[in-house]
Coordinates of C-alpha atoms in Angstrom, one line a residue:
Chain A
X1 CA 32.8 -11.1 -18.7
X2 CA 34.1 -8.0 -20.5
X3 CA 32.4 -4.7 -20.0
X4 CA 31.3 -4.7 -23.6
X5 CA 29.7 -8.1 -23.2
X6 CA 28.3 -7.1 -19.9
X7 CA 26.7 -4.0 -21.4
X8 CA 25.3 -6.0 -24.2
X9 CA 23.9 -8.5 -21.7
X10 CA 22.4 -5.8 -19.6
X11 CA 20.9 -4.0 -22.6
X12 CA 19.2 -7.2 -23.4
X13 CA 17.9 -8.1 -20.0
X14 CA 18.3 -5.5 -17.3
X15 CA 16.7 -2.4 -18.9
X16 CA 18.3 0.9 -19.1
X17 CA 20.6 3.0 -16.9
X18 CA 18.2 4.0 -14.1
X19 CA 17.8 0.5 -12.9
X20 CA 20.2 0.9 -10.0
X21 CA 18.2 3.8 -8.8
X22 CA 15.1 1.7 -9.1
X23 CA 16.6 -0.8 -6.7
X24 CA 17.1 1.8 -4.1
X25 CA 13.6 3.1 -4.3
X26 CA 12.1 -0.3 -4.3
X27 CA 14.0 -1.2 -1.2
X28 CA 12.7 1.8 0.7
X29 CA 9.2 1.0 -0.4
X30 CA 9.5 -2.6 0.9
X31 CA 10.8 -1.4 4.2
X32 CA 7.7 0.8 4.6
X33 CA 5.5 -2.1 3.6
X34 CA 6.9 -4.4 6.2
X35 CA 6.3 -2.1 9.1
X36 CA 2.6 -1.4 8.4
X37 CA 1.5 -4.7 7.0
X38 CA 1.2 -6.6 10.3
X39 CA -2.4 -5.5 10.9
X40 CA -3.4 -6.3 7.4
X41 CA -3.4 -10.1 7.5
X42 CA -7.2 -10.6 7.4
X43 CA -7.8 -13.7 5.3
X44 CA -8.1 -17.0 7.0
X45 CA -5.5 -19.4 5.8
X46 CA -6.9 -22.1 3.5
X47 CA -6.3 -25.5 4.9
X48 CA -6.9 -29.0 3.5
X49 CA -10.6 -29.8 4.1
X50 CA -13.1 -32.5 3.0
X51 CA -13.4 -31.0 -0.5
X52 CA -12.1 -28.1 -2.5
X53 CA -8.6 -26.8 -2.7
X54 CA -5.9 -29.0 -1.2
X55 CA -8.5 -31.5 0.1
X56 CA -6.6 -34.5 1.5
X57 CA -7.3 -37.9 -0.1
X58 CA -5.7 -41.3 -0.4
X59 CA -3.6 -41.2 -3.6
X60 CA -4.7 -44.7 -4.5
X61 CA -8.3 -43.6 -4.5
X62 CA -7.7 -40.9 -7.2
X63 CA -8.3 -42.3 -10.7
X64 CA -8.1 -39.1 -12.6
X65 CA -6.5 -35.7 -12.4
X66 CA -7.8 -33.2 -14.9
X67 CA -5.5 -30.2 -15.6
X68 CA -8.2 -27.6 -15.9
X69 CA -8.7 -23.9 -16.5
X70 CA -11.1 -22.6 -13.9
X71 CA -12.4 -19.4 -12.3
X72 CA -11.5 -19.3 -8.6
X73 CA -11.5 -16.7 -5.8
X74 CA -7.8 -16.4 -5.2
X75 CA -8.6 -13.0 -3.6
X76 CA -11.8 -13.0 -1.6
X77 CA -14.8 -12.0 -3.7
X78 CA -12.9 -11.7 -7.0
X79 CA -13.1 -14.5 -9.6
X80 CA -9.8 -15.0 -11.3
X81 CA -8.5 -17.3 -13.9
X82 CA -6.9 -20.2 -12.0
X83 CA -5.6 -23.6 -13.2
X84 CA -5.9 -26.6 -11.1
X85 CA -5.7 -30.4 -11.1
X86 CA -9.3 -31.4 -10.5
X87 CA -10.2 -34.8 -9.1
X88 CA -13.6 -36.3 -8.3
X89 CA -13.5 -38.7 -5.4
X90 CA -16.5 -40.0 -3.5
X91 CA -18.8 -37.5 -5.1
X92 CA -16.5 -34.6 -4.0
X93 CA -14.7 -32.2 -6.2
X94 CA -11.1 -31.6 -5.2
X95 CA -8.6 -29.0 -6.5
X96 CA -4.9 -29.8 -6.3
X97 CA -5.7 -32.5 -3.8
X98 CA -3.2 -33.3 -1.1
X99 CA -2.4 -36.9 -2.0
X100 CA -1.7 -39.2 0.9
X101 CA 0.2 -42.5 0.5
X102 CA 2.2 -45.0 2.4
X103 CA 5.4 -46.6 1.1
X104 CA 4.4 -49.6 -1.0
X105 CA 1.1 -48.1 -2.3
X106 CA 0.3 -48.6 -5.9
X107 CA -0.8 -45.5 -7.7
X108 CA -2.8 -45.8 -10.9
X109 CA -4.3 -42.7 -12.4
X110 CA -4.9 -40.8 -15.6
X111 CA -4.0 -37.2 -16.2
X112 CA -6.4 -35.5 -18.6
X113 CA -5.2 -32.3 -20.3
X114 CA -8.0 -29.7 -20.4
X115 CA -5.6 -26.9 -20.9
X116 CA -5.0 -25.1 -24.2
X117 CA -1.4 -26.2 -24.3
X118 CA 0.5 -29.4 -23.8
X119 CA 1.2 -30.6 -20.2
X120 CA 2.5 -33.4 -18.1
X121 CA 2.7 -34.1 -14.4
X122 CA 6.1 -34.6 -12.7
X123 CA 6.0 -36.4 -9.4
X124 CA 8.7 -34.3 -7.7
X125 CA 11.0 -36.3 -5.5
X126 CA 9.5 -39.7 -6.0
X127 CA 11.6 -42.6 -7.4
X128 CA 10.0 -43.5 -10.7
X129 CA 11.0 -44.8 -14.1
X130 CA 11.3 -42.0 -16.6
X131 CA 7.9 -42.6 -18.1
X132 CA 6.2 -42.2 -14.8
X133 CA 8.6 -39.5 -13.6
X134 CA 6.9 -37.2 -16.1
X135 CA 8.9 -34.7 -18.1
X136 CA 8.6 -32.8 -21.4
X137 CA 9.8 -36.0 -23.1
X138 CA 6.3 -37.4 -22.5
X139 CA 3.6 -34.9 -23.2
X140 CA -0.2 -35.0 -23.3
X141 CA -1.6 -32.7 -26.0
X142 CA -4.8 -30.7 -25.4
X143 CA -7.7 -33.1 -24.9
X144 CA -5.4 -36.1 -24.4
X145 CA -4.8 -38.4 -21.4
X146 CA -1.6 -39.7 -19.9
X147 CA -1.7 -42.7 -17.7
X148 CA 0.5 -43.2 -14.7
X149 CA 1.1 -46.5 -12.9
X150 CA 3.7 -46.6 -10.2
X151 CA 4.6 -47.9 -6.8
X152 CA 5.5 -45.6 -4.0
X153 CA 9.1 -46.7 -3.1
X154 CA 10.3 -43.7 -1.1
X155 CA 10.6 -42.8 2.5
X156 CA 7.8 -40.8 4.2
X157 CA 8.2 -37.2 3.1
X158 CA 6.5 -34.2 1.6
X159 CA 6.8 -34.7 -2.1
X160 CA 4.8 -32.8 -4.6
X161 CA 3.4 -32.8 -8.1
X162 CA 3.4 -30.1 -10.7
X163 CA 3.6 -29.5 -14.5
X164 CA 6.8 -30.2 -16.4
X165 CA 6.2 -29.5 -20.1
X166 CA 9.4 -27.8 -21.4
X167 CA 8.7 -24.2 -22.2
X168 CA 5.3 -24.1 -20.4
X169 CA 6.2 -25.2 -16.9
X170 CA 6.5 -21.7 -15.4
X171 CA 3.2 -20.4 -16.6
X172 CA 1.3 -23.6 -15.7
X173 CA 2.7 -23.8 -12.2
X174 CA 2.1 -20.0 -11.7
X175 CA -1.5 -20.3 -12.7
X176 CA -2.1 -22.8 -9.9
X177 CA -1.1 -26.3 -11.0
X178 CA 0.6 -27.9 -8.0
X179 CA -0.2 -30.1 -5.1
X180 CA 1.4 -32.0 -2.3
X181 CA 2.1 -35.8 -2.2
X182 CA 2.6 -36.8 1.4
X183 CA 4.0 -40.2 2.1
X184 CA 3.7 -41.5 5.7
X185 CA 5.3 -44.4 7.5
X186 CA 5.7 -45.7 11.0
X187 CA 8.2 -43.0 12.1
X188 CA 5.8 -40.4 10.9
X189 CA 2.9 -41.9 12.8
X190 CA 5.0 -42.2 16.0
X191 CA 5.9 -38.5 15.8
X192 CA 2.2 -37.6 15.2
X193 CA 1.2 -39.7 18.3
X194 CA 4.0 -38.2 20.5
X195 CA 2.9 -34.7 19.6
X196 CA -0.8 -35.3 19.1
X197 CA -0.6 -33.9 15.6
X198 CA -3.6 -33.8 13.2
X199 CA -3.3 -33.0 9.5
X200 CA -5.0 -29.7 8.8
X201 CA -5.4 -28.7 12.4
X202 CA -2.0 -28.9 14.1
X203 CA -0.1 -30.5 11.2
X204 CA -0.3 -27.8 8.6
X205 CA 1.0 -27.9 5.0
X206 CA 2.1 -24.4 3.9
X207 CA 2.7 -23.8 0.2
X208 CA 4.4 -20.4 -0.3
X209 CA 4.1 -18.8 -3.7
X210 CA 4.5 -15.2 -4.9
X211 CA 1.9 -13.9 -7.2
X212 CA 0.9 -10.7 -8.9
X213 CA -2.6 -9.4 -9.5
X214 CA -4.0 -7.0 -12.1
X215 CA -5.8 -3.9 -10.8
X216 CA -9.0 -5.9 -11.1
X217 CA -7.6 -8.6 -8.7
X218 CA -7.0 -11.3 -11.3
X219 CA -3.9 -13.4 -11.3
X220 CA -1.4 -12.0 -13.8
X221 CA 1.7 -13.6 -15.2
X222 CA 3.6 -11.0 -17.2
X223 CA 7.3 -11.3 -17.3
X224 CA 9.5 -8.2 -17.6
X225 CA 12.7 -8.5 -19.6
X226 CA 14.5 -8.9 -16.3
X227 CA 12.3 -11.6 -15.1
X228 CA 12.8 -13.7 -18.3
X229 CA 16.4 -13.9 -17.2
X230 CA 16.2 -13.9 -13.4
X231 CA 12.8 -15.5 -12.8
X232 CA 9.4 -14.2 -11.8
X233 CA 9.0 -12.2 -8.7
X234 CA 5.4 -11.5 -7.6
X235 CA 4.0 -8.6 -5.7
X236 CA 2.2 -10.6 -3.1
X237 CA 3.2 -13.6 -1.1
X238 CA 0.4 -16.2 -0.9
X239 CA 0.4 -19.1 1.5
X240 CA -1.9 -21.9 0.5
X241 CA -3.3 -19.6 -2.2
X242 CA -4.3 -17.2 0.6
X243 CA -3.1 -13.6 0.4
X244 CA -2.2 -11.9 3.7
X245 CA -3.3 -15.0 5.7
X246 CA -3.9 -15.6 9.4
X247 CA -4.1 -18.8 11.3
X248 CA -5.5 -19.3 14.8
X249 CA -3.3 -21.6 16.7
X250 CA -3.4 -23.2 20.1
X251 CA -0.5 -22.7 22.5
X252 CA 1.2 -26.0 21.7
X253 CA 3.5 -27.6 19.2
X254 CA 2.5 -27.3 15.5
X255 CA 4.1 -29.0 12.6
X256 CA 4.4 -26.9 9.4
X257 CA 5.2 -28.8 6.2
X258 CA 6.6 -26.0 4.1
X259 CA 6.9 -26.1 0.3
X260 CA 8.4 -23.2 -1.5
X261 CA 6.2 -23.4 -4.6
X262 CA 7.3 -20.1 -6.0
X263 CA 8.6 -19.9 -9.5
X264 CA 11.9 -18.3 -8.6
X265 CA 11.9 -16.6 -5.2
X266 CA 13.9 -17.9 -2.2
X267 CA 13.0 -17.1 1.4
X268 CA 14.9 -17.1 4.7
X269 CA 12.2 -18.4 7.0
X270 CA 11.9 -17.4 10.6
X271 CA 9.1 -17.1 13.2
X272 CA 9.0 -13.8 14.9
X273 CA 7.0 -12.3 17.8
X274 CA 7.6 -8.6 17.8
X275 CA 11.3 -8.1 17.3
X276 CA 12.1 -11.5 18.8
X277 CA 12.9 -14.5 16.7
X278 CA 11.6 -17.8 18.1
X279 CA 13.5 -21.0 18.0
X280 CA 12.0 -23.7 15.9
X281 CA 13.0 -27.3 15.0
X282 CA 13.8 -28.5 11.6
X283 CA 12.7 -32.1 11.5
X284 CA 12.7 -32.9 7.8
X285 CA 13.7 -32.0 4.3
X286 CA 12.8 -32.9 0.7
X287 CA 13.3 -36.6 1.3
X288 CA 11.8 -37.0 4.8
X289 CA 12.6 -36.9 8.4
X290 CA 16.0 -36.1 9.8
X291 CA 17.5 -38.4 12.3
X292 CA 17.1 -35.8 15.0
X293 CA 15.5 -32.3 15.3
X294 CA 17.8 -29.4 14.5
X295 CA 17.1 -26.3 16.5
X296 CA 17.3 -23.2 14.2
X297 CA 16.1 -19.6 14.1
X298 CA 16.3 -19.1 10.3
X299 CA 16.7 -21.3 7.3
X300 CA 16.9 -20.6 3.6
X301 CA 14.5 -22.4 1.3
X302 CA 14.9 -22.2 -2.5
X303 CA 12.2 -22.8 -5.1
X304 CA 10.8 -26.4 -5.0
X305 CA 12.5 -27.2 -1.6
X306 CA 10.6 -28.5 1.4
X307 CA 11.3 -27.8 5.0
X308 CA 9.4 -29.7 7.7
X309 CA 9.4 -27.8 11.0
X310 CA 8.0 -27.9 14.5
X311 CA 7.1 -24.6 16.2
X312 CA 6.4 -24.7 19.9
X313 CA 4.0 -21.8 20.6
X314 CA 4.4 -22.3 24.3
X315 CA 7.6 -20.2 23.8
X316 CA 5.5 -17.3 22.6
X317 CA 4.8 -14.7 25.2
X318 CA 1.4 -13.1 25.8
X319 CA -1.1 -12.8 23.0
X320 CA 1.0 -10.8 20.5
X321 CA 0.8 -12.6 17.2
X322 CA 3.6 -14.6 15.8
X323 CA 4.6 -14.1 12.2
X324 CA 6.1 -16.6 9.8
X325 CA 8.4 -14.2 7.8
X326 CA 11.2 -14.1 5.5
X327 CA 14.2 -12.2 6.8
X328 CA 16.1 -9.8 4.7
X329 CA 19.0 -11.3 2.8
X330 CA 21.3 -10.5 -0.1
X331 CA 19.6 -12.2 -3.1
X332 CA 23.0 -12.2 -4.8
X333 CA 22.0 -11.2 -8.3
X334 CA 25.7 -11.1 -9.2
X335 CA 25.3 -11.8 -12.9
X336 CA 27.5 -8.8 -13.9
X337 CA 30.3 -9.5 -11.3
X338 CA 33.8 -10.2 -12.5
X339 CA 34.1 -14.0 -12.7
X340 CA 37.8 -14.0 -11.8
X341 CA 37.8 -11.6 -8.9
X342 CA 34.2 -11.9 -7.7
X343 CA 34.0 -8.2 -7.5
X344 CA 31.0 -6.0 -8.6
X345 CA 31.2 -4.1 -11.8
X346 CA 33.4 -1.0 -11.9
X347 CA 31.9 2.4 -11.1
X348 CA 29.9 3.7 -14.0
X349 CA 28.9 0.3 -15.2
X350 CA 25.3 -0.7 -14.6
X351 CA 24.9 -3.0 -11.7
X352 CA 22.3 -5.5 -12.7
X353 CA 22.1 -6.7 -9.1
X354 CA 20.1 -3.6 -8.3
X355 CA 18.2 -3.9 -11.6
X356 CA 17.1 -7.4 -10.8
X357 CA 16.2 -6.5 -7.3
X358 CA 14.0 -3.8 -8.7
X359 CA 11.8 -6.1 -10.7
X360 CA 8.8 -6.3 -8.4
X361 CA 7.1 -4.5 -5.6
X362 CA 8.7 -7.0 -3.3
X363 CA 12.4 -7.2 -4.2
X364 CA 14.1 -10.5 -4.0
X365 CA 15.6 -10.8 -0.5
X366 CA 13.4 -8.2 1.1
X367 CA 12.1 -8.7 4.6
X368 CA 8.5 -9.8 4.3
X369 CA 5.7 -11.1 6.4
X370 CA 4.1 -14.4 5.2
X371 CA 1.6 -15.6 7.7
X372 CA 0.1 -14.2 10.9
X373 CA -0.3 -16.8 13.7
X374 CA -2.8 -15.7 16.4
X375 CA -1.9 -17.6 19.6
X376 CA -5.1 -18.6 21.3
X377 CA -5.6 -19.9 24.8
X378 CA -6.0 -23.6 24.9
X379 CA -5.9 -26.6 27.3
X380 CA -2.6 -27.4 28.8
X381 CA -0.4 -29.3 26.4
X382 CA 2.4 -31.6 27.6
X383 CA 3.8 -32.8 24.3
X384 CA 7.6 -32.8 24.1
X385 CA 9.6 -32.8 20.9
X386 CA 11.3 -36.2 20.6
X387 CA 15.1 -36.3 20.5
X388 CA 15.1 -39.0 17.7
X389 CA 12.9 -39.0 14.7
X390 CA 14.0 -41.5 12.1
X391 CA 17.0 -43.4 10.6
X392 CA 18.4 -42.1 7.4
X393 CA 19.5 -44.7 4.8
X394 CA 23.2 -45.4 5.1
X395 CA 25.3 -42.8 3.2
X396 CA 26.7 -44.4 0.1
X397 CA 29.6 -42.3 -1.2
X398 CA 31.4 -43.0 -4.5
X399 CA 35.2 -43.1 -4.4
X400 CA 36.0 -41.7 -7.9
X401 CA 36.6 -38.2 -9.1
X402 CA 33.6 -36.0 -8.8
X403 CA 31.5 -35.3 -11.9
X404 CA 31.6 -31.5 -12.3
X405 CA 28.7 -29.3 -13.3
X406 CA 29.3 -25.6 -13.7
X407 CA 26.2 -23.3 -13.4
X408 CA 26.4 -20.0 -15.2
X409 CA 25.3 -17.9 -18.1
X410 CA 26.8 -17.4 -21.5
X411 CA 26.8 -13.6 -21.5
X412 CA 23.9 -13.5 -24.0
X413 CA 21.1 -14.1 -21.5
X414 CA 21.1 -17.8 -21.4
X415 CA 21.6 -19.8 -18.3
X416 CA 23.6 -23.0 -18.8
X417 CA 24.9 -26.2 -17.1
X418 CA 28.5 -26.8 -18.2
X419 CA 27.7 -24.5 -21.1
X420 CA 24.8 -26.8 -22.3
X421 CA 21.3 -25.7 -22.9
X422 CA 18.4 -28.1 -23.0
X423 CA 18.0 -30.2 -26.0
X424 CA 15.2 -32.8 -25.9
X425 CA 17.2 -35.2 -28.1
X426 CA 20.5 -35.1 -26.2
X427 CA 21.7 -36.6 -22.9
X428 CA 25.2 -35.2 -22.4
X429 CA 25.7 -37.2 -19.2
X430 CA 25.4 -40.9 -18.8
X431 CA 25.7 -42.8 -15.5
X432 CA 25.7 -46.5 -14.9
X433 CA 22.7 -47.9 -13.0
X434 CA 23.9 -48.9 -9.6
X435 CA 26.9 -46.6 -9.6
X436 CA 27.7 -44.3 -6.7
X437 CA 28.9 -40.9 -7.8
X438 CA 29.9 -37.6 -6.4
X439 CA 28.6 -34.6 -8.3
X440 CA 30.2 -31.2 -7.7
X441 CA 27.8 -28.4 -8.4
X442 CA 29.8 -25.2 -8.9
X443 CA 28.0 -22.0 -9.3
X444 CA 29.9 -19.2 -11.0
X445 CA 30.6 -16.0 -9.2
X446 CA 28.9 -14.0 -12.0
X447 CA 25.6 -15.8 -11.3
X448 CA 22.6 -15.9 -9.0
X449 CA 21.4 -18.6 -6.7
X450 CA 20.2 -21.7 -8.5
X451 CA 18.0 -24.4 -6.9
X452 CA 19.4 -27.4 -8.6
X453 CA 16.9 -30.3 -8.9
X454 CA 17.9 -33.8 -9.9
X455 CA 15.1 -36.2 -11.0
X456 CA 15.1 -39.9 -10.3
X457 CA 17.2 -40.0 -7.1
X458 CA 17.4 -38.4 -3.7
X459 CA 20.9 -37.3 -2.8
X460 CA 23.0 -36.3 0.2
X461 CA 25.0 -33.1 0.6
X462 CA 28.7 -33.9 1.6
X463 CA 30.2 -30.4 1.6
X464 CA 29.7 -26.7 0.9
X465 CA 32.7 -24.6 -0.1
X466 CA 33.1 -20.9 -0.7
X467 CA 29.6 -20.2 0.6
X468 CA 28.7 -16.6 0.9
X469 CA 28.9 -15.2 4.5
X470 CA 25.1 -15.2 5.0
X471 CA 25.0 -18.9 4.2
X472 CA 28.3 -19.8 6.0
X473 CA 27.1 -18.2 9.2
X474 CA 24.2 -20.7 9.4
X475 CA 26.4 -23.8 8.9
X476 CA 26.4 -26.1 11.8
X477 CA 29.0 -28.6 10.6
X478 CA 32.7 -28.2 9.7
X479 CA 32.1 -29.1 6.1
X480 CA 29.9 -26.1 5.7
X481 CA 26.6 -28.0 5.9
X482 CA 23.4 -26.3 6.9
X483 CA 20.9 -28.0 9.0
X484 CA 18.7 -28.7 5.9
X485 CA 21.7 -30.4 4.3
X486 CA 21.6 -33.2 6.8
X487 CA 18.6 -35.0 5.2
X488 CA 17.8 -36.4 1.9
X489 CA 17.3 -33.8 -0.9
X490 CA 16.1 -33.7 -4.4
X491 CA 16.9 -29.9 -4.8
X492 CA 19.8 -28.0 -3.4
X493 CA 20.2 -24.2 -3.5
X494 CA 23.7 -23.3 -4.8
X495 CA 24.7 -19.7 -4.2
X496 CA 27.0 -17.6 -6.5
X497 CA 30.6 -18.7 -6.1
X498 CA 29.6 -21.7 -4.0
X499 CA 30.6 -25.3 -4.7
X500 CA 28.4 -28.1 -3.3
X501 CA 29.5 -31.8 -3.3
X502 CA 26.6 -34.2 -3.3
X503 CA 26.5 -38.0 -3.1
X504 CA 24.2 -39.9 -5.5
X505 CA 23.5 -43.6 -5.6
X506 CA 22.1 -44.6 -9.0
X507 CA 20.6 -47.8 -7.8
X508 CA 17.0 -48.3 -8.8
X509 CA 14.8 -51.2 -9.8
X510 CA 13.9 -50.2 -13.3
X511 CA 15.1 -52.2 -16.3
X512 CA 16.3 -50.6 -19.5
X513 CA 17.9 -47.2 -19.9
X514 CA 16.2 -44.3 -18.1
X515 CA 16.4 -40.7 -19.0
X516 CA 16.0 -38.1 -16.2
X517 CA 16.3 -34.4 -16.0
X518 CA 18.8 -32.3 -14.0
X519 CA 17.8 -28.6 -14.0
X520 CA 17.5 -25.3 -12.2
X521 CA 14.1 -25.2 -10.5
X522 CA 13.8 -21.5 -11.0
X523 CA 11.1 -22.2 -13.5
X524 CA 11.9 -19.4 -15.9
X525 CA 15.5 -20.7 -16.0
X526 CA 14.2 -24.2 -16.6
X527 CA 11.8 -23.1 -19.4
X528 CA 14.6 -21.2 -21.1
X529 CA 17.0 -24.1 -21.2
X530 CA 18.9 -24.4 -17.9
X531 CA 18.2 -28.2 -17.9
X532 CA 19.9 -31.3 -19.3
X533 CA 18.8 -34.8 -19.7
X534 CA 21.0 -37.5 -18.2
X535 CA 20.9 -41.2 -19.0
X536 CA 21.0 -44.0 -16.4
X537 CA 22.3 -46.9 -18.4
X538 CA 21.0 -50.3 -17.5
Chain B
X1 CA 17.6 16.0 -7.7
X2 CA 15.0 13.4 -7.0
X3 CA 12.8 14.6 -9.8
X4 CA 15.6 14.3 -12.2
X5 CA 16.4 10.8 -11.1
X6 CA 12.7 9.8 -11.3
X7 CA 12.5 11.2 -14.8
X8 CA 15.4 9.0 -15.7
X9 CA 13.7 6.0 -14.1
X10 CA 10.5 6.6 -16.0
X11 CA 12.2 7.2 -19.2
X12 CA 14.1 4.0 -18.9
X13 CA 10.9 2.1 -18.4
X14 CA 12.4 0.3 -15.5
X15 CA 10.0 -2.1 -13.9
X16 CA 10.4 -0.3 -10.6
X17 CA 8.4 2.7 -11.9
X18 CA 5.2 2.1 -10.1
X19 CA 6.5 2.2 -6.6
X20 CA 8.9 5.0 -7.4
X21 CA 5.9 7.0 -8.5
X22 CA 4.1 5.9 -5.3
X23 CA 6.9 7.3 -3.1
X24 CA 7.2 10.4 -5.2
X25 CA 3.6 11.3 -5.0
X26 CA 3.2 10.3 -1.4
X27 CA 6.0 12.6 -0.4
X28 CA 6.3 15.3 -2.9
X29 CA 3.1 15.5 -5.0
X30 CA 2.7 15.0 -8.7
X31 CA 5.4 15.6 -11.2
X32 CA 3.4 17.2 -14.0
X33 CA 0.4 19.2 -12.9
X34 CA -2.6 19.5 -15.1
X35 CA -4.2 22.8 -15.7
X36 CA -5.7 24.6 -12.6
X37 CA -9.3 23.8 -11.6
X38 CA -10.9 20.7 -10.2
X39 CA -10.8 17.6 -12.3
X40 CA -12.1 14.2 -11.4
X41 CA -11.8 10.7 -12.7
X42 CA -13.5 7.4 -11.8
X43 CA -11.4 4.4 -11.5
X44 CA -11.1 0.7 -10.5
X45 CA -8.3 -0.6 -8.4
X46 CA -7.0 -3.1 -5.9
X47 CA -6.2 -1.9 -2.4
X48 CA -2.6 -2.5 -1.4
X49 CA -2.4 -0.9 2.0
X50 CA -4.6 1.2 4.3
X51 CA -3.3 3.6 6.9
X52 CA -6.4 4.7 8.8
X53 CA -4.4 6.9 11.1
X54 CA -3.1 9.0 8.3
X55 CA -6.3 8.6 6.3
X56 CA -4.5 7.3 3.2
X57 CA -4.9 4.3 1.0
X58 CA -2.5 2.8 -1.5
X59 CA -4.2 1.5 -4.7
X60 CA -3.0 -0.4 -7.7
X61 CA -5.4 1.1 -10.2
X62 CA -6.1 1.2 -13.9
X63 CA -5.6 4.1 -16.3
X64 CA -7.4 7.4 -15.4
X65 CA -7.6 9.2 -18.7
X66 CA -9.6 12.1 -17.4
X67 CA -6.6 13.0 -15.2
X68 CA -4.1 11.9 -17.8
X69 CA -2.8 9.1 -15.6
X70 CA -1.6 5.7 -16.6
X71 CA -2.1 2.6 -14.6
X72 CA 0.0 2.7 -11.5
X73 CA 0.2 2.0 -7.8
X74 CA -0.2 5.1 -5.7
X75 CA -1.0 6.4 -2.2
X76 CA -3.8 8.9 -2.0
X77 CA -5.4 10.8 0.8
X78 CA -9.1 10.0 1.4
X79 CA -11.0 13.2 2.1
X80 CA -13.5 11.5 4.4
X81 CA -11.4 8.9 6.2
X82 CA -14.6 7.2 7.5
X83 CA -14.8 5.7 4.1
X84 CA -11.8 3.6 5.0
X85 CA -13.5 1.8 7.8
X86 CA -14.9 -1.1 5.9
X87 CA -12.1 -1.5 3.4
X88 CA -9.6 -4.4 3.4
X89 CA -6.2 -4.9 1.7
X90 CA -6.5 -6.6 -1.7
X91 CA -10.1 -5.6 -2.0
X92 CA -11.3 -4.5 -5.4
X93 CA -12.8 -1.0 -5.2
X94 CA -14.4 1.7 -7.3
X95 CA -13.2 5.2 -6.5
X96 CA -13.3 8.8 -7.6
X97 CA -10.2 10.8 -7.6
X98 CA -10.2 14.6 -7.6
X99 CA -7.4 17.0 -8.5
X100 CA -7.6 20.7 -7.6
X101 CA -4.5 21.8 -9.4
X102 CA -2.3 21.1 -6.4
X103 CA -3.3 17.9 -4.6
X104 CA -5.0 14.6 -5.4
X105 CA -7.6 13.2 -3.1
X106 CA -10.1 10.4 -3.2
X107 CA -13.6 11.7 -2.7
X108 CA -15.4 8.4 -2.9
X109 CA -14.3 4.8 -2.5
X110 CA -16.2 1.6 -2.0

């Protein structure tokens, strides 16, 4: 990008010349915040209960989900506007219920739109025909219903459901509309027995989302010019809609099913006690269990991704609390870098990396505490993490040339895929049902990280190339793969300058042409057009 | 130098303004002092951080027209630090802020 273009671009999206300074000041502020916040985690973590938020219920027992505008105490004692999927089951009222299913279950339910704008539910990660997949192609207007009927065909995993109306997704998800869809199978149950895990007690879903509040404590979604381009960054990190949460845990193995439900923010997750990072085991990804646990100390998670982990608190010493935290990392807002050289802008030219990092009280990539875990004394626990977890489907790799997708921006503030922006009436890519293809996702150097999400099919990562050092250093395989690349994925985080090769098998049981979406799951990117439809030709 | 830079930051309307102000006030006092003499304003805000050892609280608060202050996030000394005892982060509070021509301090908060 020329300097002229870059300046035009920055003038439109990054604010005026002091932005770099803002970044410096914000970073200092964040460092101060991290050091004194540890004692300020005073709200009990919300967990799935019998009713209310995230209550666990068999998916096949839910006949209706009403997308509703409510008042809800996100912060204790302060009613705030909050949008949720409301279900009535067995006389109980559930908000964003945690839906439980087994592979083979038939789901039949109606979504009622009680919002003041159109909406649709997308069943994120599940294999569905396009009508049941749920995208902006199929919308329910205000007051209307949309009926879903599908069979759960996928492996046991932590899927989720959220809005997908083009142009409205970011606000609707931000205001609260999202829930987990947990599929179980025999491997899952074997693991639960081996480790004596109990959902909501020692098997804990953690939905991480960043949010901002007005000075009156009400949820607030107001995008700055920067954030329209880079995605929303909130001032507080909520876990299960709990701000500054704590969780009392026994000294034993806990399972955390972690969803990054943030609109745009990525995290580098670690468990820390004092200055010491604890080992933990990655056992699953978007599409279910890995074949064997991968011991890690830190792992990136992009928006919409899931990490399923085991933490053995017997490794914690004394009674000092353990924190789930995000380690500091370079958020790589490299939009104004030189595409050919990969170098930052010349001196005297505004560096929008700093500008973007300055866009919230918690800069992207800042070190931050997420959840305080108080380690309580408990009866002796003898559970041992099994060495084998599950068997992944055989890797089916196509032999042809890869299909290339370039992620970038057009210099005028629009994120694109191969230069395309979303058009509801176009499907620039067609694949043949049953075909095996390799897709090469190449992120420009002059870019930012993009969590690339493909509807309709889980995929496998074959290779990462030209990864930034902070990613490459976490690779555990020769082909640059990270531990979280070893499982099935529906979303992969692609860093600036990086190329990721993935294997897709377009086999499915649905007759007729199907149209699915491929998009960036930074929801502000998605809503502003970083999405394409692709056709699976029958 | 820092004041000059902060002026640039505010003039640019950069979204980082609130915290920049917070650091500036916490360390160097206000930029533009009102006329001498005690002035007070009542406000509503959301507590961001509490430092009981230092007797200060950081509040995201609404506009305080009586002190010619816009909505911002700021760290203030609490004159009677015992008032911090029952406060929690992210609690909504009513407070009274006094300015004596030199320093700002919270005289009442609950």
